């Protein structure tokens, strides 16, 4: 059984009715017809399989599978049934020193007689073809795909088919990427729309998606320029980066809407960026750290994915604070100038458009009227700086519900159920990636490997045991050491008895010497090598030619191999244990051997995936704890962020197992993503809560929801929308990625908006130190005196928790729950420095309006600023 390198092709043939394929004349006739078509079809250069096939040792015929050779010799199913076929070895000559023809990997779904060896029927048959010309592969694929029969079904693959199908997936994903971009543009525009043609921001939302696309293109270009490879799994990274970029855009726009309308565009932009800086900086750092930890993975595909993702997140952050900030500033100038959101033409506010047509009022009018003193008293009518509907729903209705004790009990019960199911799901995780999961669902290799898994796993693939050092096989000590090694394989539950199933050239040759009366040659070097080369290999052991490596003109043996057959390796876990057992036996004893099989590539993944995942999660979690502690220096925040990270990770692993996703390289990358995103959601809500200046838990929670509630929902929804198109992609790799990311977003948002708020309003929190409080008070004092409003992510001068507070007086300035009602300020104000008095003098000078052409050449009072 050769490893499928070179121009090797394999077919699995079944009867269309699911019945026997060996002893039915009509089925055997169709199988032989398929073989004749394949054998006689010309390649592009005019050659046929007969002229380019690998030939037998005597060179008289093509090398064919044993089952196919038996069918050709028999000619019909009836004749084949008369030869008393046995399984897994068929020994027609009755030689005692040879097991005969191996059929274990050629007959599948075999029904045996009462003797346990005679074949009664076979549900599938497998043939292997060998050709020296690579162009025959295309001929083989063409013949198999076009062959039509109402009696048999042909499943097929080639040595490079799986690789070709994997490489084809990135090209197939391009239409889905376009659909994801369209969905995100639509979602972003709708999310940024308001019932006002001036303050709504469709173009800004569109440019937010463009910013994410630019970051994706830049990151891919840089990584490829650095010489890194591109793997199929990397094709998912653009979906992820676009979702992350849109998330940051929502945070920036939310910060812009919270700023004072009276501020000049430059200052409003600065305050919005300062407000959003902590949010997008924390998320970018945590995501980059999580992906950075993933770079140390032992799996190259995971390492490449994390490299592209980490660089992409860094570029997204760079584009947010440069490109998108500039676009947001331009949008602010448009808004300040009272220009239409689509046409950018100046329009009148609703209050000044009463004499206009109904169409103008419906489709054009909007913005803020200066005649109503709105810029001097924003928020006086509840319209300016108004929170979006979703934000109001969160802090007005959800926060009070969560703060109630009965609601907390219900949440605790639901969470206990969530955690119990998650833990149970963790115990059901299947580890490993199947061959058929690597290609598209409609690929021909999927059908082949599905049939291979269903019918040809009882005996499994042969395992090569290599002896890589030169040995004196004609000495008693070496012979006994090899026979002892075979005995250990016989006693293992993972392998069949080698005396009945395994092809061992050394043991068969010793049997040949005993049967032919040459037993003395077993311990004589010259006779041992002469009989081996002149009689055994040419006459009886031709199939062992490739198992012995001679040197010095056939006077020494430098290396050799033999085969053992695995016993019942139908699961990846069983295959992993078999591989470990084979290597353990091969390495024990005085003669060191090496165990290898083609399927060990995937068994290695099963061995390494769990410890590698645990190692990556452990390092990333520790890194997240350090980052959270440094960026959010608060004991409760750090504790709850760590709790949410562990809880979400457990939920992801458990529920993805119940959803049919295995623990493999796809889910491993999703777990790494989960670490970053879980910190994002939990850090925002926890920090906003503990840093609130309100005293009542409900008020603190309302402040937190007003600050970050809507961005959390928008972030989760936008990321899900970016990935939802992958749910319809016809390949397991991409479907599994959507499932895991969906779970990450759903669990992250639920922890951030329900579970953590319930815990935060129950447990006591640490307070900030006096130093920080003093700094904060000085900052607020400076803001109020200078006619501004404090702008902090966590404090929020407009927070609903202050609505019930009694206004206070500060040097004649009434401090209200919304924005200050400032008096007319003159140059004699004791708080003003000489520089500020010069600035006020400059403000009172006549100037052309820059921000609003409607207000051009008008003189402003100080109170209007």
Coordinates of N, CA and C in Angstrom, one line a residue, residues 110-285:
X110 N -17.3 -5.9 4.1 CA -17.2 -7.3 3.7 C -18.1 -8.1 4.7
X111 N -18.8 -9.1 4.1 CA -19.6 -10.0 4.9 C -18.9 -11.4 4.8
X112 N -18.5 -12.0 6.0 CA -17.8 -13.2 6.0 C -18.6 -14.4 6.4
X113 N -18.2 -15.6 6.0 CA -18.9 -16.8 6.3 C -18.6 -17.2 7.8
X114 N -19.2 -18.4 8.1 CA -19.1 -18.9 9.5 C -17.6 -19.2 9.9
X115 N -16.8 -19.4 9.0 CA -15.4 -19.7 9.3 C -14.6 -18.4 9.6
X116 N -15.2 -17.2 9.4 CA -14.5 -16.0 9.7 C -13.5 -15.5 8.7
X117 N -13.4 -16.2 7.6 CA -12.5 -15.8 6.6 C -13.0 -15.8 5.1
X118 N -14.0 -16.6 4.8 CA -14.5 -16.7 3.5 C -15.4 -15.5 3.2
X119 N -15.2 -14.8 2.0 CA -16.0 -13.7 1.7 C -17.3 -14.1 1.0
X120 N -18.4 -13.6 1.6 CA -19.7 -13.8 1.1 C -20.1 -12.6 0.2
X121 N -19.8 -11.4 0.5 CA -20.1 -10.3 -0.3 C -19.2 -9.1 0.2
X122 N -19.2 -8.1 -0.7 CA -18.5 -6.9 -0.4 C -19.2 -5.7 -0.9
X123 N -19.4 -4.7 -0.1 CA -20.3 -3.5 -0.5 C -19.5 -2.5 -1.3
X124 N -18.1 -2.6 -1.3 CA -17.3 -1.6 -2.0 C -16.0 -2.3 -2.4
X125 N -15.4 -1.8 -3.4 CA -14.1 -2.2 -3.8 C -13.2 -1.0 -4.1
X126 N -11.9 -1.1 -3.8 CA -11.0 0.1 -4.0 C -9.8 -0.4 -4.9
X127 N -9.6 0.4 -5.9 CA -8.4 0.2 -6.8 C -7.5 1.4 -6.7
X128 N -6.2 1.0 -6.9 CA -5.1 2.1 -6.9 C -4.4 1.9 -8.3
X129 N -4.3 3.1 -9.0 CA -3.6 3.1 -10.3 C -2.3 3.9 -10.1
X130 N -1.2 3.4 -10.7 CA 0.1 4.1 -10.7 C 0.5 4.4 -12.1
X131 N 0.9 5.7 -12.3 CA 1.4 6.1 -13.7 C 2.6 7.0 -13.5
X132 N 3.5 6.9 -14.5 CA 4.7 7.8 -14.4 C 4.5 9.2 -14.9
X133 N 3.4 9.4 -15.6 CA 3.2 10.7 -16.3 C 2.2 11.5 -15.5
X134 N 2.5 12.7 -15.1 CA 1.6 13.5 -14.3 C 0.4 14.0 -15.1
X135 N 0.5 14.1 -16.5 CA -0.6 14.5 -17.3 C -1.7 13.5 -17.3
X136 N -1.4 12.2 -16.9 CA -2.5 11.2 -16.9 C -3.5 11.5 -15.8
X137 N -3.1 12.3 -14.8 CA -4.0 12.7 -13.8 C -5.2 13.4 -14.3
X138 N -5.0 14.3 -15.2 CA -6.1 15.1 -15.8 C -7.0 14.1 -16.6
X139 N -6.4 13.2 -17.3 CA -7.2 12.2 -18.1 C -8.0 11.3 -17.1
X140 N -7.4 10.9 -16.0 CA -8.1 10.1 -15.0 C -9.3 10.9 -14.5
X141 N -9.2 12.2 -14.1 CA -10.3 12.9 -13.6 C -11.4 13.1 -14.6
X142 N -11.0 13.3 -15.8 CA -12.0 13.5 -16.9 C -12.8 12.2 -17.1
X143 N -12.1 11.1 -17.2 CA -12.8 9.8 -17.4 C -13.8 9.5 -16.2
X144 N -13.3 9.7 -15.0 CA -14.1 9.4 -13.8 C -15.3 10.3 -13.7
X145 N -15.2 11.6 -14.0 CA -16.3 12.5 -13.9 C -17.3 12.3 -15.0
X146 N -16.9 11.8 -16.2 CA -17.8 11.6 -17.3 C -18.4 10.2 -17.4
X147 N -17.9 9.3 -16.6 CA -18.3 7.9 -16.7 C -19.8 7.8 -16.2
X148 N -20.6 7.1 -17.0 CA -22.0 7.0 -16.6 C -22.4 5.5 -16.6
X149 N -23.1 5.1 -15.6 CA -23.5 3.7 -15.4 C -24.7 3.7 -14.5
X150 N -25.6 2.8 -14.8 CA -26.8 2.6 -13.9 C -26.6 1.4 -13.0
X151 N -25.4 0.8 -13.0 CA -25.1 -0.3 -12.1 C -24.1 0.1 -11.0
X152 N -23.2 1.0 -11.3 CA -22.1 1.3 -10.3 C -22.0 2.8 -10.1
X153 N -21.4 3.1 -9.0 CA -21.1 4.5 -8.6 C -19.6 4.6 -8.4
X154 N -18.9 5.5 -9.0 CA -17.4 5.6 -8.9 C -17.1 6.9 -8.1
X155 N -16.4 6.7 -7.0 CA -15.8 7.8 -6.2 C -14.3 7.8 -6.5
X156 N -13.7 8.9 -6.7 CA -12.3 9.0 -7.1 C -11.5 10.1 -6.5
X157 N -10.2 10.0 -6.5 CA -9.3 11.0 -6.1 C -7.9 10.8 -6.6
X158 N -7.1 11.8 -6.5 CA -5.7 11.6 -7.0 C -4.8 12.1 -5.9
X159 N -3.5 11.9 -6.1 CA -2.5 12.2 -5.1 C -2.5 13.7 -4.7
X160 N -2.9 14.6 -5.6 CA -2.9 16.0 -5.4 C -4.3 16.6 -5.3
X161 N -5.3 15.8 -5.4 CA -6.7 16.3 -5.5 C -7.1 17.1 -4.3
X162 N -6.8 16.6 -3.1 CA -7.2 17.3 -1.9 C -6.5 18.7 -1.8
X163 N -5.2 18.7 -2.1 CA -4.5 20.0 -2.1 C -5.1 21.0 -3.1
X164 N -5.4 20.5 -4.3 CA -6.0 21.3 -5.3 C -7.3 21.9 -4.9
X165 N -8.1 21.0 -4.2 CA -9.5 21.5 -3.8 C -9.3 22.5 -2.7
X166 N -8.4 22.3 -1.8 CA -8.2 23.3 -0.7 C -7.7 24.7 -1.3
X167 N -6.8 24.6 -2.2 CA -6.3 25.9 -2.8 C -7.4 26.6 -3.6
X168 N -8.5 25.9 -4.0 CA -9.5 26.5 -4.8 C -10.5 27.3 -3.9
X169 N -10.5 27.0 -2.6 CA -11.5 27.6 -1.7 C -11.4 29.2 -1.6
X170 N -10.1 29.7 -1.5 CA -10.0 31.2 -1.5 C -10.7 31.9 -2.6
X171 N -10.6 31.4 -3.8 CA -11.2 32.0 -5.0 C -12.7 31.9 -4.9
X172 N -13.2 30.8 -4.3 CA -14.7 30.6 -4.2 C -15.3 31.6 -3.2
X173 N -14.4 32.1 -2.2 CA -14.9 32.9 -1.2 C -15.1 34.4 -1.6
X174 N -14.6 34.8 -2.7 CA -14.6 36.2 -3.1 C -16.1 36.7 -3.3
X175 N -17.0 36.0 -3.9 CA -18.4 36.5 -4.0 C -19.0 36.7 -2.6
X176 N -18.7 35.8 -1.7 CA -19.2 35.9 -0.3 C -18.6 37.1 0.4
X177 N -17.4 37.4 0.1 CA -16.8 38.6 0.7 C -17.5 39.9 0.2
X178 N -17.8 39.9 -1.1 CA -18.6 41.0 -1.6 C -20.0 41.2 -1.0
X179 N -20.6 40.0 -0.7 CA -21.9 40.1 -0.1 C -21.8 40.5 1.4
X180 N -20.7 40.1 2.1 CA -20.5 40.6 3.4 C -20.3 42.1 3.5
X181 N -19.5 42.6 2.5 CA -19.3 44.1 2.5 C -20.6 44.8 2.3
X182 N -21.4 44.3 1.3 CA -22.7 45.0 1.1 C -23.6 44.9 2.3
X183 N -23.6 43.8 3.0 CA -24.4 43.7 4.2 C -24.0 44.7 5.3
X184 N -22.7 44.8 5.5 CA -22.1 45.7 6.5 C -22.4 47.2 6.1
X185 N -22.3 47.5 4.8 CA -22.6 48.9 4.4 C -24.0 49.2 4.7
X186 N -24.9 48.3 4.4 CA -26.3 48.5 4.7 C -26.6 48.6 6.1
X187 N -26.0 47.7 6.9 CA -26.2 47.8 8.4 C -25.6 49.1 9.0
X188 N -24.5 49.5 8.5 CA -23.8 50.7 9.1 C -24.6 51.9 8.7
X189 N -25.1 52.0 7.5 CA -25.9 53.2 7.1 C -27.2 53.3 7.9
X190 N -27.9 52.1 8.0 CA -29.1 52.1 8.8 C -28.9 52.4 10.2
X191 N -27.8 51.9 10.8 CA -27.5 52.2 12.2 C -27.2 53.6 12.5
X192 N -26.6 54.3 11.5 CA -26.3 55.7 11.7 C -27.3 56.7 11.2
X193 N -28.4 56.2 10.7 CA -29.5 57.1 10.3 C -30.3 57.6 11.4
X194 N -30.8 58.9 11.3 CA -31.6 59.5 12.3 C -32.8 60.2 11.5
X195 N -33.8 60.7 12.3 CA -34.9 61.3 11.6 C -34.6 62.8 11.4
X196 N -33.4 63.1 10.8 CA -32.9 64.4 10.6 C -32.0 64.3 9.4
X197 N -32.2 65.1 8.3 CA -31.4 65.0 7.1 C -30.0 65.7 7.3
X198 N -29.8 66.3 8.4 CA -28.5 66.9 8.6 C -27.6 66.1 9.6
X199 N -28.2 65.7 10.7 CA -27.4 65.0 11.7 C -27.2 63.5 11.4
X200 N -28.0 63.0 10.5 CA -27.8 61.6 10.1 C -26.5 61.5 9.3
X201 N -25.9 60.3 9.3 CA -24.5 60.2 8.7 C -24.4 59.0 7.8
X202 N -25.1 58.9 6.7 CA -24.9 57.7 5.9 C -23.5 57.6 5.2
X203 N -23.0 58.8 4.7 CA -21.7 58.7 4.1 C -20.6 58.4 5.0
X204 N -20.7 58.9 6.3 CA -19.7 58.6 7.3 C -19.7 57.1 7.6
X205 N -20.9 56.5 7.7 CA -21.0 55.1 7.9 C -20.3 54.3 6.7
X206 N -20.6 54.7 5.5 CA -20.0 54.1 4.3 C -18.5 54.2 4.4
X207 N -18.0 55.4 4.7 CA -16.5 55.5 4.8 C -15.9 54.7 5.9
X208 N -16.7 54.4 6.9 CA -16.2 53.5 8.0 C -15.9 52.2 7.5
X209 N -16.8 51.7 6.6 CA -16.5 50.4 6.0 C -15.4 50.4 5.0
X210 N -15.2 51.6 4.3 CA -14.1 51.7 3.4 C -12.8 51.8 4.2
X211 N -12.8 52.4 5.4 CA -11.6 52.4 6.2 C -11.2 51.0 6.6
X212 N -12.2 50.2 7.0 CA -11.9 48.8 7.3 C -11.3 48.0 6.1
X213 N -11.8 48.3 4.9 CA -11.3 47.6 3.7 C -9.9 48.1 3.4
X214 N -9.6 49.3 3.6 CA -8.3 49.8 3.4 C -7.3 49.2 4.3
X215 N -7.7 49.0 5.6 CA -6.9 48.4 6.6 C -6.6 46.9 6.2
X216 N -7.6 46.3 5.7 CA -7.4 44.9 5.3 C -6.5 44.7 4.1
X217 N -6.6 45.6 3.1 CA -5.7 45.5 2.0 C -4.3 45.9 2.4
X218 N -4.1 46.9 3.2 CA -2.8 47.3 3.6 C -2.1 46.2 4.4
X219 N -2.9 45.6 5.3 CA -2.3 44.5 6.2 C -1.9 43.3 5.3
X220 N -2.7 42.9 4.4 CA -2.4 41.8 3.5 C -1.1 42.1 2.7
X221 N -1.1 43.3 2.1 CA 0.0 43.7 1.3 C 1.3 43.7 2.1
X222 N 1.3 44.2 3.3 CA 2.5 44.2 4.2 C 3.0 42.8 4.5
X223 N 2.0 41.9 4.9 CA 2.4 40.6 5.3 C 3.0 39.8 4.1
X224 N 2.3 39.9 3.0 CA 2.8 39.2 1.8 C 4.2 39.8 1.3
X225 N 4.3 41.1 1.5 CA 5.6 41.7 1.1 C 6.7 41.2 2.0
X226 N 6.4 40.9 3.3 CA 7.3 40.4 4.2 C 7.7 39.0 3.9
X227 N 7.1 38.3 3.0 CA 7.4 37.0 2.6 C 6.6 35.9 3.2
X228 N 5.6 36.2 4.0 CA 4.8 35.2 4.6 C 3.9 34.5 3.5
X229 N 3.6 33.2 3.8 CA 2.7 32.5 2.8 C 1.2 32.8 3.0
X230 N 0.4 32.3 2.1 CA -1.0 32.5 2.2 C -1.7 31.1 2.3
X231 N -2.4 30.9 3.4 CA -3.1 29.6 3.5 C -4.6 29.8 3.3
X232 N -5.3 28.7 3.2 CA -6.8 28.8 3.0 C -7.5 29.4 4.2
X233 N -7.0 29.1 5.4 CA -7.7 29.7 6.5 C -7.6 31.2 6.6
X234 N -6.5 31.7 6.0 CA -6.3 33.2 5.9 C -7.5 33.9 5.2
X235 N -8.1 33.1 4.3 CA -9.2 33.7 3.5 C -10.4 34.2 4.4
X236 N -10.4 33.8 5.6 CA -11.5 34.2 6.5 C -11.1 35.5 7.2
X237 N -9.8 35.9 7.2 CA -9.4 37.1 7.9 C -10.1 38.4 7.4
X238 N -10.3 38.6 6.1 CA -10.9 39.8 5.7 C -12.3 40.0 6.3
X239 N -13.1 38.9 6.5 CA -14.4 39.0 7.1 C -14.3 39.5 8.6
X240 N -13.3 39.0 9.2 CA -13.0 39.3 10.6 C -12.6 40.8 10.7
X241 N -11.7 41.2 9.9 CA -11.1 42.6 10.0 C -12.2 43.6 9.6
X242 N -13.0 43.3 8.7 CA -14.0 44.3 8.3 C -15.0 44.5 9.5
X243 N -15.3 43.3 10.1 CA -16.2 43.5 11.3 C -15.6 44.3 12.4
X244 N -14.3 44.0 12.7 CA -13.6 44.8 13.7 C -13.5 46.3 13.4
X245 N -13.3 46.6 12.1 CA -13.2 48.0 11.7 C -14.5 48.7 11.9
X246 N -15.6 48.0 11.5 CA -16.9 48.6 11.7 C -17.2 48.8 13.1
X247 N -16.8 47.9 14.0 CA -17.0 48.1 15.4 C -16.4 49.4 15.9
X248 N -15.1 49.6 15.6 CA -14.4 50.8 16.0 C -15.1 52.1 15.4
X249 N -15.7 52.0 14.2 CA -16.4 53.1 13.7 C -17.6 53.5 14.5
X250 N -18.3 52.5 15.0 CA -19.5 52.8 15.8 C -19.1 53.5 17.1
X251 N -18.0 53.1 17.7 CA -17.5 53.7 18.9 C -17.1 55.2 18.7
X252 N -16.5 55.4 17.5 CA -16.1 56.8 17.2 C -17.4 57.7 17.0
X253 N -18.3 57.1 16.3 CA -19.6 57.9 16.0 C -20.3 58.2 17.3
X254 N -20.4 57.1 18.2 CA -21.1 57.3 19.5 C -20.4 58.4 20.3
X255 N -19.1 58.5 20.3 CA -18.3 59.5 21.0 C -18.6 60.9 20.4
X256 N -18.7 61.0 19.1 CA -19.0 62.2 18.4 C -20.4 62.8 18.8
X257 N -21.4 61.9 18.9 CA -22.7 62.3 19.2 C -22.8 62.8 20.7
X258 N -21.9 62.3 21.6 CA -22.0 62.8 23.0 C -21.4 64.1 23.2
X259 N -20.7 64.7 22.2 CA -20.0 65.9 22.4 C -20.9 67.1 22.3
X260 N -20.5 68.2 22.9 CA -21.3 69.4 23.0 C -21.4 70.0 21.6
X261 N -22.7 70.3 21.2 CA -22.9 70.8 19.8 C -22.3 72.2 19.6
X262 N -22.1 72.9 20.7 CA -21.6 74.3 20.5 C -20.1 74.4 20.2
X263 N -19.4 73.3 20.4 CA -18.0 73.3 20.2 C -17.6 73.4 18.8
X264 N -16.5 74.1 18.5 CA -16.0 74.2 17.1 C -15.7 72.8 16.6
X265 N -15.7 72.6 15.3 CA -15.5 71.3 14.7 C -14.2 70.7 15.2
X266 N -13.1 71.5 15.2 CA -11.8 71.0 15.6 C -11.8 70.4 17.0
X267 N -12.4 71.2 17.9 CA -12.4 70.8 19.3 C -13.4 69.6 19.5
X268 N -14.5 69.6 18.8 CA -15.4 68.5 19.0 C -14.8 67.2 18.5
X269 N -14.1 67.3 17.4 CA -13.4 66.1 16.9 C -12.3 65.6 17.9
X270 N -11.6 66.6 18.4 CA -10.6 66.2 19.4 C -11.2 65.5 20.6
X271 N -12.3 66.1 21.1 CA -13.0 65.5 22.3 C -13.6 64.1 22.0
X272 N -14.1 64.0 20.8 CA -14.7 62.7 20.4 C -13.6 61.6 20.3
X273 N -12.5 62.0 19.7 CA -11.4 61.0 19.7 C -10.9 60.7 21.0
X274 N -10.8 61.7 21.9 CA -10.3 61.4 23.3 C -11.3 60.5 24.0
X275 N -12.6 60.7 23.8 CA -13.6 59.9 24.4 C -13.5 58.4 23.9
X276 N -13.3 58.3 22.6 CA -13.3 56.9 22.0 C -11.9 56.3 22.1
X277 N -10.9 57.1 22.4 CA -9.5 56.5 22.4 C -9.4 55.3 23.3
X278 N -9.9 55.4 24.6 CA -9.7 54.3 25.5 C -10.4 53.1 25.0
X279 N -11.6 53.2 24.4 CA -12.3 52.0 23.9 C -11.6 51.3 22.8
X280 N -11.3 52.1 21.7 CA -10.7 51.4 20.6 C -9.2 51.0 20.9
X281 N -8.6 51.7 21.7 CA -7.2 51.4 22.1 C -7.2 50.1 22.9
X282 N -8.1 49.9 23.8 CA -8.1 48.7 24.6 C -8.5 47.5 23.7
X283 N -9.5 47.7 22.9 CA -9.9 46.6 22.0 C -8.7 46.2 21.0
X284 N -8.1 47.2 20.5 CA -7.0 46.9 19.5 C -5.8 46.2 20.2
X285 N -5.5 46.7 21.4 CA -4.4 46.1 22.1 C -4.7 44.6 22.5

